[in-house]
CSV table of C-alpha atoms in Angstrom, one decimal:
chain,number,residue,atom,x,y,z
A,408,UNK,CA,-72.9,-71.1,-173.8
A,409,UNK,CA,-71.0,-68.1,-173.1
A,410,UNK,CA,-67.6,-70.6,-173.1
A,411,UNK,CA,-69.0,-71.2,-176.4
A,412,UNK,CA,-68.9,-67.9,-177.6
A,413,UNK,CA,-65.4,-67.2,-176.1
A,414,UNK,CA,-63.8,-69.3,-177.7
A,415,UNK,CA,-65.1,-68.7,-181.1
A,416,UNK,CA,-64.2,-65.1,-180.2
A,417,UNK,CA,-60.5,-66.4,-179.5
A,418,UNK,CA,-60.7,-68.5,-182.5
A,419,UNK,CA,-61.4,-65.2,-185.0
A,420,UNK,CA,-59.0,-62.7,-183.4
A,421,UNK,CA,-56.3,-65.2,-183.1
A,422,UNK,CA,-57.0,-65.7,-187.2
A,423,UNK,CA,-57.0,-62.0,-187.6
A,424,UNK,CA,-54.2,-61.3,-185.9
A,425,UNK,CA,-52.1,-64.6,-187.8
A,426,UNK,CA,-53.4,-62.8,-191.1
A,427,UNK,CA,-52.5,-59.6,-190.5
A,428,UNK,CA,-48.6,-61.2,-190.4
A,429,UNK,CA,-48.8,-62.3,-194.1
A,430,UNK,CA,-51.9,-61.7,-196.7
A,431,UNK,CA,-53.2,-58.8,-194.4
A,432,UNK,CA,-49.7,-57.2,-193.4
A,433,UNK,CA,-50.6,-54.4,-195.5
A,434,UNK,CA,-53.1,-51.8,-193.8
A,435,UNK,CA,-55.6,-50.7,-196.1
A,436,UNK,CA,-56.1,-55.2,-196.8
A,437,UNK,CA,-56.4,-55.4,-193.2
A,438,UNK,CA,-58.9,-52.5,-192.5
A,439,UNK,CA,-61.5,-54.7,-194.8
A,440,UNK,CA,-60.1,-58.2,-193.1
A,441,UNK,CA,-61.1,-56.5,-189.7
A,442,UNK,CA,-65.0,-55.0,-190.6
A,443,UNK,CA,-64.8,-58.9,-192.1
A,444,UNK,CA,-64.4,-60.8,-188.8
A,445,UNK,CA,-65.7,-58.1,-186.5
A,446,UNK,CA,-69.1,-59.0,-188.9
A,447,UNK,CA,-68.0,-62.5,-188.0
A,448,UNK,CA,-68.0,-62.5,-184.6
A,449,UNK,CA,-71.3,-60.6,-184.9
A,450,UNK,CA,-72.8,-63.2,-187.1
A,451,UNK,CA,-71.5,-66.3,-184.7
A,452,UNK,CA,-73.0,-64.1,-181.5
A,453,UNK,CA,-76.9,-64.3,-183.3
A,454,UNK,CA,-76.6,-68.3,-184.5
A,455,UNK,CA,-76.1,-68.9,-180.6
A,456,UNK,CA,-79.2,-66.7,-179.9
A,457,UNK,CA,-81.2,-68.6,-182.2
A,458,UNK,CA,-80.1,-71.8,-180.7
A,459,UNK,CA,-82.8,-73.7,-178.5
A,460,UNK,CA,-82.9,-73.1,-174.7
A,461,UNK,CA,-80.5,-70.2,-175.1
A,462,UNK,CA,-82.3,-66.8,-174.0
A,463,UNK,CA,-81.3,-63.4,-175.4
A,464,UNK,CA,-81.4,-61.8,-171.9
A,465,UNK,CA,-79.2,-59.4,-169.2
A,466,UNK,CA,-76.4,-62.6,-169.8
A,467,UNK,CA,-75.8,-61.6,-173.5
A,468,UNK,CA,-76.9,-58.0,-174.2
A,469,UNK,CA,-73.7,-56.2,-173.1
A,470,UNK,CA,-71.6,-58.8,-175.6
A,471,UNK,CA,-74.3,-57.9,-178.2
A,472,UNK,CA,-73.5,-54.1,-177.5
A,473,UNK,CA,-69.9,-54.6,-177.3
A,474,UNK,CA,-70.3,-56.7,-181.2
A,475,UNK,CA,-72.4,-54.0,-182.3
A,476,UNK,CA,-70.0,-51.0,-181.3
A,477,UNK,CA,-66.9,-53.1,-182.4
A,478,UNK,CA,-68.3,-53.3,-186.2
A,479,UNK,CA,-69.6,-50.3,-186.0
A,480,UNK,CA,-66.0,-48.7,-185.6
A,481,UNK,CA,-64.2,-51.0,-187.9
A,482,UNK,CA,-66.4,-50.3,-190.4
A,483,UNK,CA,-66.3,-46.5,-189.7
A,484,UNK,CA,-62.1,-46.6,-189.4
A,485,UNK,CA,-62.3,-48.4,-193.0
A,486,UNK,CA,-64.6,-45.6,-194.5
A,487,UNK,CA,-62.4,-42.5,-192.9
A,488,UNK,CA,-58.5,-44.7,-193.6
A,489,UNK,CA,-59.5,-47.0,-196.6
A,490,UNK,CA,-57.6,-44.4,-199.4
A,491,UNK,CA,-54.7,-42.9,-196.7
A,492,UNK,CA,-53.7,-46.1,-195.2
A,493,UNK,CA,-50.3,-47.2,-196.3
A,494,UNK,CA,-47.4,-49.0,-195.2
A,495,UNK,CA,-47.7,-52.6,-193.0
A,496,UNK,CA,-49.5,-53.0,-189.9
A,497,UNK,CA,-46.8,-54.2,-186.9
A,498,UNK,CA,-46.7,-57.7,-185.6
A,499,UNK,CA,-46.9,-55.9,-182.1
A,500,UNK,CA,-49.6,-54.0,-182.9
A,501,UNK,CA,-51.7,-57.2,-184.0
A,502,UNK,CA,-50.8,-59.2,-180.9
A,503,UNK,CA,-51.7,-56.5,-178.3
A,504,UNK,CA,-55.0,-55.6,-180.6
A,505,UNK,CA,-55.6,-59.5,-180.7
A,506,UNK,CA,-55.0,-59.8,-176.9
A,507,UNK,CA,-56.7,-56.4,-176.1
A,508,UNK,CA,-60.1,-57.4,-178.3
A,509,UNK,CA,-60.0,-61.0,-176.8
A,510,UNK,CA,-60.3,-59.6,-172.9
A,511,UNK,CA,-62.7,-56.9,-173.3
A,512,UNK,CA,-65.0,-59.9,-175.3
A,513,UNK,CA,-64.5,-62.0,-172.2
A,514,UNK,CA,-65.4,-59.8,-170.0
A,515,UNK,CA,-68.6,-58.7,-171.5
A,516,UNK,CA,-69.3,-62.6,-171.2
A,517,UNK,CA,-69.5,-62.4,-167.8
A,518,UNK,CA,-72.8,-62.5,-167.0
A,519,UNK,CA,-73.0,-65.3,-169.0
A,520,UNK,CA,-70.3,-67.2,-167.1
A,521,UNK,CA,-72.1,-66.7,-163.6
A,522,UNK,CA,-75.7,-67.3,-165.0
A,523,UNK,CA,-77.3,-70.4,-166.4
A,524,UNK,CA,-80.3,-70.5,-168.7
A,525,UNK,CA,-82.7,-71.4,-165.6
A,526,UNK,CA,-86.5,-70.7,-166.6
A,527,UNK,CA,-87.7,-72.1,-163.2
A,528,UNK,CA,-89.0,-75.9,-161.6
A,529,UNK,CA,-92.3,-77.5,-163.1
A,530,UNK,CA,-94.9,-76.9,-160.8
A,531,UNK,CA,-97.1,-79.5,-159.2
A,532,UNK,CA,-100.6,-77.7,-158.7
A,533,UNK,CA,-103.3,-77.2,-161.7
A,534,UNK,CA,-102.7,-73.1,-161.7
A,535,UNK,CA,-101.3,-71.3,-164.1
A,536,UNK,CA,-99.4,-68.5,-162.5
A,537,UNK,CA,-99.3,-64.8,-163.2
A,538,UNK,CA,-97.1,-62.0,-161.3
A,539,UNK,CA,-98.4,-58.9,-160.2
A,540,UNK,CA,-96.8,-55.8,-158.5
A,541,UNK,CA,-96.9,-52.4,-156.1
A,542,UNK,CA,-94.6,-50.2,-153.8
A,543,UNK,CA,-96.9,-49.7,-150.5
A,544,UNK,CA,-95.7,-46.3,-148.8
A,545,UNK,CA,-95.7,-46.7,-145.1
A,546,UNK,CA,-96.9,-43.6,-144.0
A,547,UNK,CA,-96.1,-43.6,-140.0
A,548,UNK,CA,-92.3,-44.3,-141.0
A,549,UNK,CA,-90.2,-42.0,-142.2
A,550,UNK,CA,-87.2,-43.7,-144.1
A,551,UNK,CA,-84.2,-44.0,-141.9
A,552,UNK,CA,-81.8,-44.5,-145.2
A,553,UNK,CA,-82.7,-41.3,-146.3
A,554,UNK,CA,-82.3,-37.8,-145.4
A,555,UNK,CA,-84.6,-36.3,-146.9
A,556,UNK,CA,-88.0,-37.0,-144.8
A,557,UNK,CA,-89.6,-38.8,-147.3
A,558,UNK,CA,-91.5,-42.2,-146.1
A,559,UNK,CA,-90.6,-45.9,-146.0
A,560,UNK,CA,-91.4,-47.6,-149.3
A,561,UNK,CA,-92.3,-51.7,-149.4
A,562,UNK,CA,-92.0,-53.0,-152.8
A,563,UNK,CA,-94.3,-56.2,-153.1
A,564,UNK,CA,-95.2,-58.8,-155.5
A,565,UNK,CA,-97.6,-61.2,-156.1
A,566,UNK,CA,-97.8,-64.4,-157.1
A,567,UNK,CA,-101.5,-65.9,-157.9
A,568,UNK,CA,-103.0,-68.3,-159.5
A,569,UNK,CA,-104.4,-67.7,-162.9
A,570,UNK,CA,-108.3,-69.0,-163.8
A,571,UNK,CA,-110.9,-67.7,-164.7
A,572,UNK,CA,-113.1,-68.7,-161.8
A,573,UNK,CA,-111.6,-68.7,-158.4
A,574,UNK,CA,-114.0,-68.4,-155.7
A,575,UNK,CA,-113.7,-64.9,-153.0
A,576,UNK,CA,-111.4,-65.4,-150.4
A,577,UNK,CA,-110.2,-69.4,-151.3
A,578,UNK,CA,-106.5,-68.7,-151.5
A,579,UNK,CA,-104.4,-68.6,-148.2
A,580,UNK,CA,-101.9,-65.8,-148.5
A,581,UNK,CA,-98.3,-66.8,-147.4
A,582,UNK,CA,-96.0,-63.7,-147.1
A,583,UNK,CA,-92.4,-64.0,-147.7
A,584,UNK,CA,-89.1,-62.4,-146.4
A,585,UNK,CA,-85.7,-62.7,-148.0
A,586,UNK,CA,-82.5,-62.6,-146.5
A,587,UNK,CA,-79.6,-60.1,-146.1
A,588,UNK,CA,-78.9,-59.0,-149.5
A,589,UNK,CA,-81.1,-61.3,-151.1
A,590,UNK,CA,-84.2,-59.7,-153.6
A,591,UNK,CA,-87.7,-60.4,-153.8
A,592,UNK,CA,-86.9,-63.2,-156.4
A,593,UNK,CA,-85.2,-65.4,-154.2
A,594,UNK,CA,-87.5,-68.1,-153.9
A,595,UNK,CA,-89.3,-67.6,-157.5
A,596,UNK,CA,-89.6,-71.4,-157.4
A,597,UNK,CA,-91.2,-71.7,-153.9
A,598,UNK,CA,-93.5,-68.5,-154.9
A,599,UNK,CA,-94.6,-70.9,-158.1
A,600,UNK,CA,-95.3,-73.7,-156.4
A,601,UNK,CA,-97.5,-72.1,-153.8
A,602,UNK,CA,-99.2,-70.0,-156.3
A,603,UNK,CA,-99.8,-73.1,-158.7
A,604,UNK,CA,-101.3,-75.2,-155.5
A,605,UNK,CA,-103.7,-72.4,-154.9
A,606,UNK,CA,-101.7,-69.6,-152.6
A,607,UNK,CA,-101.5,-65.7,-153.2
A,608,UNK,CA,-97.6,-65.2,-152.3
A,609,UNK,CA,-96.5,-62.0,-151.5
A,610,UNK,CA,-92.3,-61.6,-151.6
A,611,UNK,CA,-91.2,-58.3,-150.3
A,612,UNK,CA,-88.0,-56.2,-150.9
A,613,UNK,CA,-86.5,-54.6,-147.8
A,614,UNK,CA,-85.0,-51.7,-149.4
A,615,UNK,CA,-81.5,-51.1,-148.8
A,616,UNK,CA,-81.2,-54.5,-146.8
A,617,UNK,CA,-82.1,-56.0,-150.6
A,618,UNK,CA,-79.2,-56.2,-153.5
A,619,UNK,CA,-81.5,-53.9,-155.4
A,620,UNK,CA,-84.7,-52.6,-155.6
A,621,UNK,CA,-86.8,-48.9,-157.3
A,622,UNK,CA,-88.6,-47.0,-155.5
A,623,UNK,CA,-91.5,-45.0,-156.7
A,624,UNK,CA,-89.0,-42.5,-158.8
A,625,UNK,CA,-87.8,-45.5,-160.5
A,626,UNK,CA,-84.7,-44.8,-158.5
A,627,UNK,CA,-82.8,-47.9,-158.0
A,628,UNK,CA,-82.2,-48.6,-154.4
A,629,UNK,CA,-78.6,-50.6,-153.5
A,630,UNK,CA,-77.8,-52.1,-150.4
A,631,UNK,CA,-76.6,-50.2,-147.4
A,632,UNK,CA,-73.0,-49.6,-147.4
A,633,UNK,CA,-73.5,-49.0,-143.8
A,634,UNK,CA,-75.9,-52.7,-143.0
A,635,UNK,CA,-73.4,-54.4,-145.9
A,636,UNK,CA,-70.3,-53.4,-143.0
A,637,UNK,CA,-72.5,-54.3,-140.2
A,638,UNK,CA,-73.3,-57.9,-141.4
A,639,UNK,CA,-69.8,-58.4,-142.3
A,640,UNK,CA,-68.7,-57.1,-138.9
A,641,UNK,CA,-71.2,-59.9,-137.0
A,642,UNK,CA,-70.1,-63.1,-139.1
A,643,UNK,CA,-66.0,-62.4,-138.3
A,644,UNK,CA,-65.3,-64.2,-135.0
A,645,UNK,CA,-64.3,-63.0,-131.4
A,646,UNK,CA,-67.5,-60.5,-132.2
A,647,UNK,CA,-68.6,-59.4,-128.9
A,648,UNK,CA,-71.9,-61.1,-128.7
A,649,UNK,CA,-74.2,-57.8,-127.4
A,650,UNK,CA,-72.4,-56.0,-130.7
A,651,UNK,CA,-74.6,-59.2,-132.8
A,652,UNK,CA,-77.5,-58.8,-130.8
A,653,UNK,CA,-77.7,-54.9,-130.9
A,654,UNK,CA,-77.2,-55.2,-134.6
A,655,UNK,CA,-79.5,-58.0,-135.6
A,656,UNK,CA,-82.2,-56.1,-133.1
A,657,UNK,CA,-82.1,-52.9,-135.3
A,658,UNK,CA,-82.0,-54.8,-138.8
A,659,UNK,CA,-85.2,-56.7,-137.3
A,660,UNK,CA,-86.8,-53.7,-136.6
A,661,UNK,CA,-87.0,-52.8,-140.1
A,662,UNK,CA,-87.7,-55.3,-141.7
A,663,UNK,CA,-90.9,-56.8,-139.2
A,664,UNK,CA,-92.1,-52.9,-139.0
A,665,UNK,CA,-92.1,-53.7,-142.9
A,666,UNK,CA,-93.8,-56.7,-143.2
A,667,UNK,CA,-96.4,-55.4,-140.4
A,668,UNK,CA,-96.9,-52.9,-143.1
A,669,UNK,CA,-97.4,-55.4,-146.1
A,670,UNK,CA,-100.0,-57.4,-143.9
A,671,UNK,CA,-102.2,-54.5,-142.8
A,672,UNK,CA,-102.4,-52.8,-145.7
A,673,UNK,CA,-103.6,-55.7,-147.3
A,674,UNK,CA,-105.7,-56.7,-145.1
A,675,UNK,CA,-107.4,-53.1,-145.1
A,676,UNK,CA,-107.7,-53.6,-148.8
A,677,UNK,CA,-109.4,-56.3,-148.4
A,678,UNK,CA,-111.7,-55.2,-145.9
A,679,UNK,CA,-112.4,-52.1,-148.3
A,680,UNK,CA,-112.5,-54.2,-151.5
A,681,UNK,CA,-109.8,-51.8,-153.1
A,682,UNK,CA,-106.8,-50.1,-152.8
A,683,UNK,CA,-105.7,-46.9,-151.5
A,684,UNK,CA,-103.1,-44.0,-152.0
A,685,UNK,CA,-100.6,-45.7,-149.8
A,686,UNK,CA,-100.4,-48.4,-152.9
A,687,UNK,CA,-98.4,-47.2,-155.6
A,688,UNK,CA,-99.1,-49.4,-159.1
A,689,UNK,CA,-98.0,-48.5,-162.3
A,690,UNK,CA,-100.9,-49.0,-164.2
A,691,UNK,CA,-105.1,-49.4,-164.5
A,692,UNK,CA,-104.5,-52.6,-165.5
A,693,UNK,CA,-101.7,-53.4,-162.5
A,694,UNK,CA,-104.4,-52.1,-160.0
A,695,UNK,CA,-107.3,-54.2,-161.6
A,696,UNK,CA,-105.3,-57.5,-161.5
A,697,UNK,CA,-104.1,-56.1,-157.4
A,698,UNK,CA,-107.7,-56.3,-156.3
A,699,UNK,CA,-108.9,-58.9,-158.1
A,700,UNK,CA,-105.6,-60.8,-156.2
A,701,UNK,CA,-107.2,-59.0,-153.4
A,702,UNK,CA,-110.8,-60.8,-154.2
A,703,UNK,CA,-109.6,-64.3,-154.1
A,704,UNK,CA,-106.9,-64.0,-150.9
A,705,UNK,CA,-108.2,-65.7,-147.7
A,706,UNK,CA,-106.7,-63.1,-145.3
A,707,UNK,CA,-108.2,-65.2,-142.5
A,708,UNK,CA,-105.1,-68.1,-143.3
A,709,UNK,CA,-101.9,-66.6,-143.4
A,710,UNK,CA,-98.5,-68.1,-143.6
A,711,UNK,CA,-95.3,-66.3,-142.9
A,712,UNK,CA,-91.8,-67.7,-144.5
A,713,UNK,CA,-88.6,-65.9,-145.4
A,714,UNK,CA,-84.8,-67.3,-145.2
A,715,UNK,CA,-81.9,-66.8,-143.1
A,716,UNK,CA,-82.9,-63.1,-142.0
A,717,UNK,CA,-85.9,-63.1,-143.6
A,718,UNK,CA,-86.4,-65.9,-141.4
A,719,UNK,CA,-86.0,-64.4,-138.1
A,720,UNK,CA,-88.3,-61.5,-138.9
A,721,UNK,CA,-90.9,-64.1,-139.7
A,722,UNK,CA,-90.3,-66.0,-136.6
A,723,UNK,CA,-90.5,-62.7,-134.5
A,724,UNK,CA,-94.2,-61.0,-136.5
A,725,UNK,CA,-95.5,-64.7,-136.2
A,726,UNK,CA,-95.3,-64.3,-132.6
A,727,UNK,CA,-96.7,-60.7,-131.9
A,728,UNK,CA,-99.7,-61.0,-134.2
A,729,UNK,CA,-102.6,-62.8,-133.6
A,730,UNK,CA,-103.5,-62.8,-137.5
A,731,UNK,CA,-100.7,-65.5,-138.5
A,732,UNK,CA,-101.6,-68.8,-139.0
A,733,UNK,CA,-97.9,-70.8,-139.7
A,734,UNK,CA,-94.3,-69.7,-140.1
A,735,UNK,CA,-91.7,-70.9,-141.9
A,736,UNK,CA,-88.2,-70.6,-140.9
A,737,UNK,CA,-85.3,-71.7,-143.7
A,738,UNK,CA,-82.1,-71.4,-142.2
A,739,UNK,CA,-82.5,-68.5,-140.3
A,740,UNK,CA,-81.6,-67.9,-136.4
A,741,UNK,CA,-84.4,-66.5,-134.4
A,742,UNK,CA,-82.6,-63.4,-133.8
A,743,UNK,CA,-85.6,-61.5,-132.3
A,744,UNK,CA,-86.1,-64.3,-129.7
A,745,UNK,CA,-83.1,-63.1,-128.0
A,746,UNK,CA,-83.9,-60.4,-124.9
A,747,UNK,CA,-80.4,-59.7,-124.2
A,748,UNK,CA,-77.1,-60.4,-123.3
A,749,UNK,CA,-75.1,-60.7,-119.7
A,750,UNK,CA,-73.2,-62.7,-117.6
A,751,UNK,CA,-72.2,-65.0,-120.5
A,752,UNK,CA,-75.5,-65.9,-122.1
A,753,UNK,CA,-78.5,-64.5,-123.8
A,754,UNK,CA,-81.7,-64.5,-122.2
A,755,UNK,CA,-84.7,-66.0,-124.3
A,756,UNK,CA,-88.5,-64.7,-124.5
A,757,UNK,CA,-89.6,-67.3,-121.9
A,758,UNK,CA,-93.7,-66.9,-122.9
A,759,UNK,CA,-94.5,-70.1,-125.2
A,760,UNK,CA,-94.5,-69.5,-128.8
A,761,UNK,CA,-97.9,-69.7,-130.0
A,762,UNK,CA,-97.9,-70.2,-134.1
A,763,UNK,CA,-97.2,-73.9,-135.1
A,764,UNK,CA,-93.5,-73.4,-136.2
A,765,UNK,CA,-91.4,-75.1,-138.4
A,766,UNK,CA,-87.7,-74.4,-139.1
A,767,UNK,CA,-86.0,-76.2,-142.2
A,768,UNK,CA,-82.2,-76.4,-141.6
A,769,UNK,CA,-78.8,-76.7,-143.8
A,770,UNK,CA,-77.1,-80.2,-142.3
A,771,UNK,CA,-74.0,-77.9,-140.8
A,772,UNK,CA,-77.0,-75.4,-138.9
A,773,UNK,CA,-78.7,-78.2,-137.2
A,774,UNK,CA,-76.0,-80.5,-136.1
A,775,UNK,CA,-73.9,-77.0,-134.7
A,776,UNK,CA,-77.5,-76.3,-133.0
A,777,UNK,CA,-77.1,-79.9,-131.5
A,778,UNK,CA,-73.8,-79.0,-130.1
A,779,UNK,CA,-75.7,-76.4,-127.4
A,780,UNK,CA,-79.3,-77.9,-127.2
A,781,UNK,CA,-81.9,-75.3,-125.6
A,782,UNK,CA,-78.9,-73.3,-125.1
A,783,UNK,CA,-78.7,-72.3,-128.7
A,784,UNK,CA,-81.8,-69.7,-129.6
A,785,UNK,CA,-83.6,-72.2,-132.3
A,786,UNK,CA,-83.5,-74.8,-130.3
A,787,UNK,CA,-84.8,-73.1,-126.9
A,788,UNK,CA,-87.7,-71.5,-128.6
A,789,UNK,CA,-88.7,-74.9,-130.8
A,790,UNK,CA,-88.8,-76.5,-126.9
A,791,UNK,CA,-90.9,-73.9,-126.3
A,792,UNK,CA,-93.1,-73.7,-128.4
A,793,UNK,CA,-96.9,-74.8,-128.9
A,794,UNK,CA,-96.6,-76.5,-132.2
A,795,UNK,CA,-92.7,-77.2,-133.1
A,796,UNK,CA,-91.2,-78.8,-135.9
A,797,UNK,CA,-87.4,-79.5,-137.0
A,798,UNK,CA,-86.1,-80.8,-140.0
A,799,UNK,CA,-82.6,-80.8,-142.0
A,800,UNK,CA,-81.6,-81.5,-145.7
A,801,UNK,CA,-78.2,-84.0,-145.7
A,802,UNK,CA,-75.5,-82.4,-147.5
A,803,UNK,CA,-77.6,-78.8,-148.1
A,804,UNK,CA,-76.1,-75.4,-147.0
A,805,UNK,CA,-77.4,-71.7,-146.1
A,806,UNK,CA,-77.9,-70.7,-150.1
A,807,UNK,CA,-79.5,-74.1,-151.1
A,808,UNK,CA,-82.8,-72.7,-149.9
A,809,UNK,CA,-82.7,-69.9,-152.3
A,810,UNK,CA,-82.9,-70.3,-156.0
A,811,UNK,CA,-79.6,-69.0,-156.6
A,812,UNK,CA,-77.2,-72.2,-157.1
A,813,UNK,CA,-79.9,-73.0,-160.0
A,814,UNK,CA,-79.3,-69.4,-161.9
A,815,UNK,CA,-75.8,-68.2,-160.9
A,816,UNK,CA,-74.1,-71.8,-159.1
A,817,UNK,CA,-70.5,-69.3,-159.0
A,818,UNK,CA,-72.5,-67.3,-156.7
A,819,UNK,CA,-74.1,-69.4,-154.6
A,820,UNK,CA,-70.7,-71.5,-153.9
A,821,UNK,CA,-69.0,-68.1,-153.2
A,822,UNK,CA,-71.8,-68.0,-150.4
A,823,UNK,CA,-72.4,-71.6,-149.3
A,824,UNK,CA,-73.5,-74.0,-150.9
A,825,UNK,CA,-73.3,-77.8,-149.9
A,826,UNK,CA,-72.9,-81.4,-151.6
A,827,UNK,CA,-76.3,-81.7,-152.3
A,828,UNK,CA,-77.8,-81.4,-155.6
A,829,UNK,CA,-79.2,-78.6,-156.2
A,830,UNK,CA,-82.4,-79.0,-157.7
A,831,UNK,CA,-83.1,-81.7,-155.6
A,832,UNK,CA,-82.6,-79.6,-152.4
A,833,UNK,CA,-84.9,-76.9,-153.9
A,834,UNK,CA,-87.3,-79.2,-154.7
A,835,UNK,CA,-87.5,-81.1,-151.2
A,836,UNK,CA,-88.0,-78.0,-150.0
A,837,UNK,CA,-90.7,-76.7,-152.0
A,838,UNK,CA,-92.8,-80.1,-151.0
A,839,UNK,CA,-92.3,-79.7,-147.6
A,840,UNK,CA,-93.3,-75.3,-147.5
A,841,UNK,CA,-96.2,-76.8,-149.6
A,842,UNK,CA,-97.4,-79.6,-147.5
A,843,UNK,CA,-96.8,-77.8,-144.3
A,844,UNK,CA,-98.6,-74.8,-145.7
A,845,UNK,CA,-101.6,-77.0,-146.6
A,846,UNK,CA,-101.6,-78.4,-143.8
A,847,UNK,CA,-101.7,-75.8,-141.6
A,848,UNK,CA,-103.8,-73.0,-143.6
A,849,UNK,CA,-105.6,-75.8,-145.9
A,850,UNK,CA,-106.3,-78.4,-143.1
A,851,UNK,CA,-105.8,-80.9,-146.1
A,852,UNK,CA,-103.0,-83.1,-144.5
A,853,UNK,CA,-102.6,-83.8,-140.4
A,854,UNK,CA,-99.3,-85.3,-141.2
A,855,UNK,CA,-97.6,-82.5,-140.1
A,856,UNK,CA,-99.7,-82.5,-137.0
């Protein structure tokens, strides 16, 4: 839609601009010809937003501004010139005002370029879901971003199924970790499907490895300049291999400290049957639907899942806490299985892993795995592990397994995406986290067994 719009836009300054060279030439006509189409172009911009399956959202509002601003000023320039203005307006002037309206219009369209109209998948379970949401202060941590001694914040979010009668402790809570520069919405479409099939899913922000985040100011938390140079360092080539696994050993530390955090503070809200003053929530109403959320989680089945890094942080708190039921690996190497580097090799934690594991791949990951066998990190620890599983999507890539070629596909192809269809990738995936999930925190299917 915002093509659309463009070249409407293009249409009505290119007829401004051709009737400003003959009917309009004169300046005090062409002052009322402007507020005319600038009221145009308004008036086209709010037929579009009335249009079904368009959404008046982030994608349009800085256009809408832009309109709003444009009219505002013809119609003020008219009011102050309309009696002065003499003489002709320039053929020069009209082309480069014409030119000069037309770019700043397209790029206030921008977000409307990279986004789509995506509202989400249809979900398969019978629950409706609802969205609730914290910051949880980690108060052993101080925040290492920061200067100013304050303590590591966790923003978290819930997803939940929505019914009035859900029995205490029915729904297995799966925790989710997304990866470098990603955001807690990542996976909104694995979150629903989970939630609708009876799940509490909690997706975490890793401030300042996130795109954005707030924290508990309402301060809005960037990336890292610093972690943004240092991921961009590891994927050039000829990197020295113990610079990548010094640097994916500190990133890890954060972010499993972090969802250690998420896990025991829930878990100790649950245990106390309410919150504490390490949960920061906006509102009574926030907190009520928290411990209700709270109520009906089954902290004694609990699923861990993130992608790429988000992925090896899952992999590596799967295997130190005794409290984790499944993990879920999308596309991520298991970073935090590496001990070291020397002599030309990394060195492996040799004890088996003990959480039934399952790592979905992009077609390119697994067959480059292939290449090295058990000498490749994934594959050593999948050999080694009590409960291993392995699967790839043909013709999928690192971002299919995020929800990002479905709402911004420019994006996602900037990062990697492959031939495969999008939605169909996303969706293969979802059925698999789900039926994995159930089977190993639902004991509803041994086909994963």
């Amino acid at each position: 839609m915002g093509i659309f719009l463009l070249i409407c836009f293009i249409v009505l300054e290119m007829a401004l601009m051709i009737s400003s060279f003959s009917k309009f030439s004169e300046k005090k006509h062409w002052l009322v010809a402007r507020c005319v189409f600038r009221a145009g172009e308004l008036a086209v911009f709010l037929f579009v937003m009335l249009l079904p399956n368009v959404t008046f959202d982030f994608k349009y509002q800085l256009c809408f501004a832009l309109l709003i601003i444009c009219l505002a000023g013809a119609l003020v320039m008219y009011l102050i010139k309309r009696t002065t203005a003499t003489g002709k307006r320039s053929k020069a002037g009209a082309v480069f005002g014409a030119v000069g309206s037309i770019v700043i219009l397209a790029l206030s369209l921008i977000p409307a370029f990279i986004f789509t109209e995506y509202a989400g998948l249809e979900t398969s379970g019978e629950y409706e879901v609802a969205q609730a949401a914290a910051i949880l202060i980690d108060k052993d941590r101080v925040e290492t971003f920061e200067t100013d001694g304050s303590n590591r914040e966790i923003p978290v979010h819930f997803y939940y199924p929505k019914a009035k009668q859900i029995a205490q402790s029915s729904c297995p809570v799966v925790l989710f970790s997304h990866g470098a520069f990603g955001y807690y919405q990542s996976n909104t479409s694995t979150y629903m499907e989970l939630a609708s099939n009876g799940y509490v899913v909690i997706s975490l922000d890793h401030p300042y490895h996130s795109f954005f985040t707030e924290d508990t100011g309402g301060k809005l938390i960037t990336v890292d300049p610093t972690f943004l140079q240092e991921v961009m360092y590891v994927n050039k080539n000829n990197v020295p291999e113990k610079d990548i696994h010094d640097l994916s050993h500190k990133w890890l530390a954060i972010r499993t400290a972090d969802i250690d955090c998420v896990l025991d503070s829930v878990e100790a809200a649950k245990q106390n049957g309410t919150v504490n003053d390490a949960w920061f929530i906006e509102s009574e109403e926030e907190k009520s639907a928290i411990e209700s959320i709270l109520a009906m989680a089954d902290v004694e089945k609990i699923g861990l899942m993130g992608h790429s890094l988000g992925g090896a942080a899952s992999v590596s708190v799967g295997r130190d806490r005794d409290d984790v039921d499944a993990v879920i690996d999308l596309d991520g190497t298991m970073l935090g299985e590496q001990t070291g580097y020397a002599d030309g090799k990394y060195q492996y934690v040799e004890d088996t892993y003990p959480v039934p594991l399952f790592a979905l791949d992009s077609e390119s990951h697994y067959y480059e795995g292939q290449k090295y066998g058990n000498l490749y990190v994934n594959y050593y620890v999948l050999e080694h592990a009590l409960d291993a599983k392995h699967e790839y999507i043909p013709g999928a890539a690192h971002m299919n397994f995020t929800d990002l070629p479905l709402f911004a596909p420019p994006l996602a192809s900037m990062l990697g995406t492959g031939s495969v269809d999008a939605t169909e990738c996303i969706k293969t995936m979802n059925a698999m986290v789900l039926e994995y999930m159930n089977c190993y925190l639902k004991g509803e299917s041994a086909a994963w067994k």
